Amino acid sequence: AQSVSQHNHHVILSEAASLELGCNYSYGGTVNLFWYVQYPGQHLQLLLKYFSGDPLVKGIKGFEAEFIKSKFSFNLRKPSVQWSDTAEYFCAVNGKDTDKLIFGTGTRLQVFP
Amino acid sequence: DVKVTQSSRYLVKRTGEKVFLECVQDMDHENMFWYRQDPGLGLRLIYFSYDVKMKEKGDIPEGYSVSREKKERFSLILESASTNQTSMYLCASSLRGALGGYTFGSGTRLTVV
């Protein structure tokens, strides 16, 4: 079955710490991959996306993600988090043959000053 | 600024009522989606529409129906609201191919009492 797994449900960090959020997917065929962010009280926003080409993708606000095809992974990273990065982060995938995104269960990130 | 607008931010309805959730987008997107967001479950697709009057069931369509009479408007209908439909409902839209990702609305928090 097609699915997205985010194993870290809740992550707590201090400012300036490095961040890596895991995302693994199960999907037959070629995929597009996304990370979305939902700040408290706000709507989901696209953080970055991967369709093809360079597997290291850079997004907004200093975030990046690496697509590792052999591991079916698309982990999100940031070298130094800020308090304003406190949010919920969702990984999502769709196949090249469909416009429907499958979302993971989300990772809640709390950053303390 | 492009937008997906959901008509209500908060809604309280009684068990058994027929409930309409409205969503309008101003980006001329072909695709529109309804998701529900629940803690620990992430986003789950209820219905998807890829064109006017066209719809596809998502992962959890039971108890819901949809209507898309105009390209910019996508309505979610709860035929007979039940307490287990208490949730946050998110509308999204995208271009065909979804290469730009989805644009989400701010959500409607529905409570069924």
mmCIF file of N, CA, C and O in Angstrom, chain B residues 43-106:
data_model
loop_
_atom_site.group_PDB
_atom_site.id
_atom_site.type_symbol
_atom_site.label_atom_id
_atom_site.label_comp_id
_atom_site.label_asym_id
_atom_site.label_seq_id
_atom_site.Cartn_x
_atom_site.Cartn_y
_atom_site.Cartn_z
ATOM 1 N N LEU B 43 -2.969 14.226 7.509
ATOM 2 C CA LEU B 43 -4.018 14.641 6.589
ATOM 3 C C LEU B 43 -4.507 13.421 5.821
ATOM 4 O O LEU B 43 -3.705 12.672 5.262
ATOM 5 N N ARG B 44 -5.817 13.262 5.793
ATOM 6 C CA ARG B 44 -6.401 12.145 5.049
ATOM 7 C C ARG B 44 -7.356 12.688 4.007
ATOM 8 O O ARG B 44 -8.203 13.533 4.308
ATOM 9 N N LEU B 45 -7.217 12.190 2.783
ATOM 10 C CA LEU B 45 -7.995 12.699 1.662
ATOM 11 C C LEU B 45 -9.419 12.177 1.702
ATOM 12 O O LEU B 45 -9.645 10.960 1.758
ATOM 13 N N ILE B 46 -10.375 13.094 1.618
ATOM 14 C CA ILE B 46 -11.781 12.719 1.611
ATOM 15 C C ILE B 46 -12.277 12.586 0.172
ATOM 16 O O ILE B 46 -12.781 11.543 -0.236
ATOM 17 N N TYR B 47 -12.119 13.662 -0.595
ATOM 18 C CA TYR B 47 -12.529 13.678 -1.996
ATOM 19 C C TYR B 47 -11.597 14.588 -2.780
ATOM 20 O O TYR B 47 -10.978 15.501 -2.239
ATOM 21 N N PHE B 48 -11.579 14.357 -4.051
ATOM 22 C CA PHE B 48 -10.720 15.083 -4.989
ATOM 23 C C PHE B 48 -11.548 15.384 -6.239
ATOM 24 O O PHE B 48 -12.336 14.544 -6.672
ATOM 25 N N SER B 49 -11.370 16.586 -6.789
ATOM 26 C CA SER B 49 -12.039 16.924 -8.038
ATOM 27 C C SER B 49 -11.001 17.437 -9.024
ATOM 28 O O SER B 49 -10.220 18.338 -8.699
ATOM 29 N N TYR B 50 -10.982 16.898 -10.221
ATOM 30 C CA TYR B 50 -9.996 17.297 -11.222
ATOM 31 C C TYR B 50 -10.595 18.170 -12.324
ATOM 32 O O TYR B 50 -9.890 18.605 -13.239
ATOM 33 N N ASP B 51 -11.903 18.417 -12.224
ATOM 34 C CA ASP B 51 -12.561 19.273 -13.210
ATOM 35 C C ASP B 51 -13.968 19.546 -12.719
ATOM 36 O O ASP B 51 -14.468 18.856 -11.799
ATOM 37 N N VAL B 52 -14.617 20.484 -13.351
ATOM 38 C CA VAL B 52 -16.011 20.779 -12.988
ATOM 39 C C VAL B 52 -16.852 19.522 -13.139
ATOM 40 O O VAL B 52 -16.733 18.805 -14.134
ATOM 41 N N LYS B 53 -17.671 19.254 -12.133
ATOM 42 C CA LYS B 53 -18.578 18.111 -12.078
ATOM 43 C C LYS B 53 -17.852 16.764 -12.005
ATOM 44 O O LYS B 53 -18.514 15.716 -12.017
ATOM 45 N N MET B 54 -16.545 16.754 -11.918
ATOM 46 C CA MET B 54 -15.802 15.498 -11.824
ATOM 47 C C MET B 54 -15.274 15.334 -10.404
ATOM 48 O O MET B 54 -14.814 16.303 -9.779
ATOM 49 N N LYS B 55 -15.354 14.109 -9.889
ATOM 50 C CA LYS B 55 -14.888 13.858 -8.528
ATOM 51 C C LYS B 55 -14.348 12.442 -8.420
ATOM 52 O O LYS B 55 -14.706 11.561 -9.205
ATOM 53 N N GLU B 56 -13.515 12.279 -7.415
ATOM 54 C CA GLU B 56 -12.951 10.962 -7.122
ATOM 55 C C GLU B 56 -12.924 10.772 -5.623
ATOM 56 O O GLU B 56 -12.596 11.711 -4.887
ATOM 57 N N LYS B 57 -13.259 9.586 -5.167
ATOM 58 C CA LYS B 57 -13.186 9.307 -3.739
ATOM 59 C C LYS B 57 -11.724 9.251 -3.290
ATOM 60 O O LYS B 57 -10.863 8.767 -4.011
ATOM 61 N N GLY B 58 -11.535 9.730 -2.084
ATOM 62 C CA GLY B 58 -10.225 9.616 -1.477
ATOM 63 C C GLY B 58 -10.175 8.399 -0.573
ATOM 64 O O GLY B 58 -10.836 7.394 -0.824
ATOM 65 N N ASP B 59 -9.441 8.518 0.521
ATOM 66 C CA ASP B 59 -9.261 7.379 1.426
ATOM 67 C C ASP B 59 -10.398 7.203 2.427
ATOM 68 O O ASP B 59 -10.622 6.110 2.921
ATOM 69 N N ILE B 60 -11.095 8.290 2.734
ATOM 70 C CA ILE B 60 -12.139 8.225 3.761
ATOM 71 C C ILE B 60 -13.412 8.950 3.302
ATOM 72 O O ILE B 60 -13.870 9.890 3.933
ATOM 73 N N PRO B 61 -14.068 8.508 2.231
ATOM 74 C CA PRO B 61 -15.229 9.242 1.713
ATOM 75 C C PRO B 61 -16.549 8.969 2.431
ATOM 76 O O PRO B 61 -17.525 9.699 2.234
ATOM 77 N N GLU B 62 -16.560 7.948 3.294
ATOM 78 C CA GLU B 62 -17.839 7.539 3.906
ATOM 79 C C GLU B 62 -18.412 8.665 4.762
ATOM 80 O O GLU B 62 -17.727 9.232 5.613
ATOM 81 N N GLY B 63 -19.666 8.963 4.537
ATOM 82 C CA GLY B 63 -20.351 9.999 5.304
ATOM 83 C C GLY B 63 -20.233 11.383 4.696
ATOM 84 O O GLY B 63 -20.780 12.349 5.242
ATOM 85 N N TYR B 64 -19.523 11.465 3.570
ATOM 86 C CA TYR B 64 -19.296 12.759 2.912
ATOM 87 C C TYR B 64 -19.718 12.687 1.443
ATOM 88 O O TYR B 64 -19.714 11.617 0.838
ATOM 89 N N SER B 65 -20.062 13.826 0.883
ATOM 90 C CA SER B 65 -20.206 13.969 -0.556
ATOM 91 C C SER B 65 -19.640 15.339 -0.934
ATOM 92 O O SER B 65 -19.323 16.143 -0.057
ATOM 93 N N VAL B 66 -19.479 15.549 -2.235
ATOM 94 C CA VAL B 66 -18.908 16.817 -2.698
ATOM 95 C C VAL B 66 -19.676 17.314 -3.908
ATOM 96 O O VAL B 66 -20.408 16.574 -4.562
ATOM 97 N N SER B 67 -19.455 18.599 -4.187
ATOM 98 C CA SER B 67 -20.087 19.213 -5.341
ATOM 99 C C SER B 67 -19.122 20.215 -5.940
ATOM 100 O O SER B 67 -18.531 21.021 -5.216
ATOM 101 N N ARG B 68 -18.970 20.150 -7.275
ATOM 102 C CA ARG B 68 -18.155 21.142 -7.954
ATOM 103 C C ARG B 68 -18.886 21.566 -9.228
ATOM 104 O O ARG B 68 -18.717 20.977 -10.287
ATOM 105 N N GLU B 69 -19.692 22.605 -9.096
ATOM 106 C CA GLU B 69 -20.487 23.127 -10.203
ATOM 107 C C GLU B 69 -19.742 24.212 -10.982
ATOM 108 O O GLU B 69 -20.009 24.438 -12.160
ATOM 109 N N LYS B 70 -18.800 24.857 -10.312
ATOM 110 C CA LYS B 70 -17.963 25.866 -10.957
ATOM 111 C C LYS B 70 -16.502 25.563 -10.655
ATOM 112 O O LYS B 70 -16.189 24.988 -9.608
ATOM 113 N N LYS B 71 -15.625 25.983 -11.546
ATOM 114 C CA LYS B 71 -14.213 25.644 -11.414
ATOM 115 C C LYS B 71 -13.621 26.153 -10.106
ATOM 116 O O LYS B 71 -12.783 25.501 -9.487
ATOM 117 N N GLU B 72 -14.066 27.304 -9.647
ATOM 118 C CA GLU B 72 -13.424 27.915 -8.495
ATOM 119 C C GLU B 72 -13.986 27.452 -7.156
ATOM 120 O O GLU B 72 -13.413 27.776 -6.129
ATOM 121 N N ARG B 73 -15.057 26.698 -7.170
ATOM 122 C CA ARG B 73 -15.740 26.369 -5.920
ATOM 123 C C ARG B 73 -15.883 24.869 -5.734
ATOM 124 O O ARG B 73 -16.316 24.153 -6.651
ATOM 125 N N PHE B 74 -15.553 24.398 -4.523
ATOM 126 C CA PHE B 74 -15.629 22.970 -4.216
ATOM 127 C C PHE B 74 -16.243 22.839 -2.835
ATOM 128 O O PHE B 74 -15.687 23.333 -1.854
ATOM 129 N N SER B 75 -17.392 22.186 -2.781
ATOM 130 C CA SER B 75 -18.135 22.088 -1.525
ATOM 131 C C SER B 75 -18.048 20.677 -0.965
ATOM 132 O O SER B 75 -18.139 19.698 -1.719
ATOM 133 N N LEU B 76 -17.898 20.598 0.338
ATOM 134 C CA LEU B 76 -17.929 19.320 1.053
ATOM 135 C C LEU B 76 -19.225 19.269 1.840
ATOM 136 O O LEU B 76 -19.577 20.230 2.528
ATOM 137 N N ILE B 77 -19.929 18.147 1.717
ATOM 138 C CA ILE B 77 -21.239 18.003 2.369
ATOM 139 C C ILE B 77 -21.191 16.819 3.315
ATOM 140 O O ILE B 77 -20.789 15.705 2.921
ATOM 141 N N LEU B 78 -21.572 17.066 4.550
ATOM 142 C CA LEU B 78 -21.771 15.998 5.516
ATOM 143 C C LEU B 78 -23.261 15.736 5.547
ATOM 144 O O LEU B 78 -24.052 16.569 6.002
ATOM 145 N N GLU B 79 -23.670 14.603 5.016
ATOM 146 C CA GLU B 79 -25.093 14.334 4.818
ATOM 147 C C GLU B 79 -25.857 14.308 6.147
ATOM 148 O O GLU B 79 -26.964 14.817 6.243
ATOM 149 N N SER B 80 -25.264 13.712 7.161
ATOM 150 C CA SER B 80 -25.878 13.630 8.482
ATOM 151 C C SER B 80 -24.729 13.606 9.492
ATOM 152 O O SER B 80 -24.125 12.569 9.735
ATOM 153 N N ALA B 81 -24.427 14.779 10.018
ATOM 154 C CA ALA B 81 -23.212 14.924 10.820
ATOM 155 C C ALA B 81 -23.224 13.999 12.037
ATOM 156 O O ALA B 81 -24.263 13.811 12.695
ATOM 157 N N SER B 82 -22.052 13.455 12.318
ATOM 158 C CA SER B 82 -21.895 12.609 13.506
ATOM 159 C C SER B 82 -20.696 13.101 14.306
ATOM 160 O O SER B 82 -19.824 13.812 13.771
ATOM 161 N N THR B 83 -20.648 12.723 15.567
ATOM 162 C CA THR B 83 -19.590 13.230 16.440
ATOM 163 C C THR B 83 -18.200 12.814 15.960
ATOM 164 O O THR B 83 -17.221 13.538 16.186
ATOM 165 N N ASN B 84 -18.089 11.683 15.280
ATOM 166 C CA ASN B 84 -16.764 11.263 14.799
ATOM 167 C C ASN B 84 -16.306 12.042 13.566
ATOM 168 O O ASN B 84 -15.222 11.796 13.025
ATOM 169 N N GLN B 85 -17.133 12.988 13.130
ATOM 170 C CA GLN B 85 -16.724 13.889 12.060
ATOM 171 C C GLN B 85 -16.218 15.226 12.597
ATOM 172 O O GLN B 85 -15.887 16.138 11.831
ATOM 173 N N THR B 86 -16.156 15.345 13.913
ATOM 174 C CA THR B 86 -15.510 16.498 14.528
ATOM 175 C C THR B 86 -14.036 16.484 14.136
ATOM 176 O O THR B 86 -13.325 15.501 14.390
ATOM 177 N N SER B 87 -13.598 17.552 13.490
ATOM 178 C CA SER B 87 -12.241 17.552 12.942
ATOM 179 C C SER B 87 -11.918 18.917 12.361
ATOM 180 O O SER B 87 -12.762 19.804 12.286
ATOM 181 N N MET B 88 -10.667 19.052 11.896
ATOM 182 C CA MET B 88 -10.257 20.203 11.094
ATOM 183 C C MET B 88 -10.337 19.782 9.632
ATOM 184 O O MET B 88 -9.749 18.754 9.244
ATOM 185 N N TYR B 89 -11.046 20.549 8.829
ATOM 186 C CA TYR B 89 -11.208 20.246 7.409
ATOM 187 C C TYR B 89 -10.407 21.260 6.593
ATOM 188 O O TYR B 89 -10.551 22.466 6.749
ATOM 189 N N LEU B 90 -9.569 20.713 5.723
ATOM 190 C CA LEU B 90 -8.694 21.542 4.905
ATOM 191 C C LEU B 90 -9.039 21.383 3.438
ATOM 192 O O LEU B 90 -9.153 20.273 2.930
ATOM 193 N N CYS B 91 -9.167 22.508 2.767
ATOM 194 C CA CYS B 91 -9.362 22.530 1.324
ATOM 195 C C CYS B 91 -8.039 22.915 0.676
ATOM 196 O O CYS B 91 -7.265 23.705 1.242
ATOM 197 N N ALA B 92 -7.764 22.354 -0.487
ATOM 198 C CA ALA B 92 -6.542 22.686 -1.214
ATOM 199 C C ALA B 92 -6.846 22.690 -2.699
ATOM 200 O O ALA B 92 -7.823 22.098 -3.161
ATOM 201 N N SER B 93 -5.988 23.366 -3.450
ATOM 202 C CA SER B 93 -6.119 23.339 -4.904
ATOM 203 C C SER B 93 -4.736 23.234 -5.528
ATOM 204 O O SER B 93 -3.720 23.539 -4.891
ATOM 205 N N SER B 94 -4.710 22.797 -6.788
ATOM 206 C CA SER B 94 -3.440 22.705 -7.512
ATOM 207 C C SER B 94 -3.716 22.736 -9.008
ATOM 208 O O SER B 94 -4.834 22.457 -9.473
ATOM 209 N N LEU B 95 -2.684 23.042 -9.747
ATOM 210 C CA LEU B 95 -2.739 22.894 -11.192
ATOM 211 C C LEU B 95 -2.738 21.408 -11.533
ATOM 212 O O LEU B 95 -2.306 20.572 -10.730
ATOM 213 N N ARG B 96 -3.189 21.077 -12.730
ATOM 214 C CA ARG B 96 -3.102 19.690 -13.173
ATOM 215 C C ARG B 96 -1.632 19.302 -13.199
ATOM 216 O O ARG B 96 -0.790 20.073 -13.662
ATOM 217 N N GLY B 97 -1.308 18.125 -12.656
ATOM 218 C CA GLY B 97 0.076 17.692 -12.541
ATOM 219 C C GLY B 97 0.645 17.978 -11.174
ATOM 220 O O GLY B 97 1.618 17.364 -10.746
ATOM 221 N N ALA B 98 0.049 18.931 -10.464
ATOM 222 C CA ALA B 98 0.429 19.264 -9.078
ATOM 223 C C ALA B 98 1.909 19.560 -8.925
ATOM 224 O O ALA B 98 2.467 19.382 -7.845
ATOM 225 N N LEU B 99 2.553 20.033 -9.991
ATOM 226 C CA LEU B 99 4.004 20.243 -9.910
ATOM 227 C C LEU B 99 4.368 21.390 -8.985
ATOM 228 O O LEU B 99 5.476 21.443 -8.458
ATOM 229 N N GLY B 100 3.444 22.296 -8.812
ATOM 230 C CA GLY B 100 3.710 23.398 -7.895
ATOM 231 C C GLY B 100 3.284 23.098 -6.475
ATOM 232 O O GLY B 100 3.355 23.963 -5.607
ATOM 233 N N GLY B 101 2.862 21.869 -6.247
ATOM 234 C CA GLY B 101 2.332 21.533 -4.939
ATOM 235 C C GLY B 101 0.910 22.042 -4.796
ATOM 236 O O GLY B 101 0.292 22.515 -5.747
ATOM 237 N N TYR B 102 0.410 21.930 -3.597
ATOM 238 C CA TYR B 102 -0.939 22.377 -3.302
ATOM 239 C C TYR B 102 -0.888 23.742 -2.619
ATOM 240 O O TYR B 102 0.062 24.053 -1.895
ATOM 241 N N THR B 103 -1.975 24.513 -2.804
ATOM 242 C CA THR B 103 -2.218 25.700 -1.991
ATOM 243 C C THR B 103 -3.375 25.381 -1.067
ATOM 244 O O THR B 103 -4.430 24.944 -1.535
ATOM 245 N N PHE B 104 -3.152 25.580 0.218
ATOM 246 C CA PHE B 104 -4.159 25.214 1.215
ATOM 247 C C PHE B 104 -4.925 26.433 1.712
ATOM 248 O O PHE B 104 -4.389 27.549 1.782
ATOM 249 N N GLY B 105 -6.172 26.184 2.104
ATOM 250 C CA GLY B 105 -6.927 27.170 2.849
ATOM 251 C C GLY B 105 -6.567 27.118 4.321
ATOM 252 O O GLY B 105 -5.780 26.273 4.756
ATOM 253 N N SER B 106 -7.154 28.009 5.092
ATOM 254 C CA SER B 106 -6.840 28.108 6.523
ATOM 255 C C SER B 106 -7.537 27.050 7.372
ATOM 256 O O SER B 106 -7.202 26.886 8.533
#
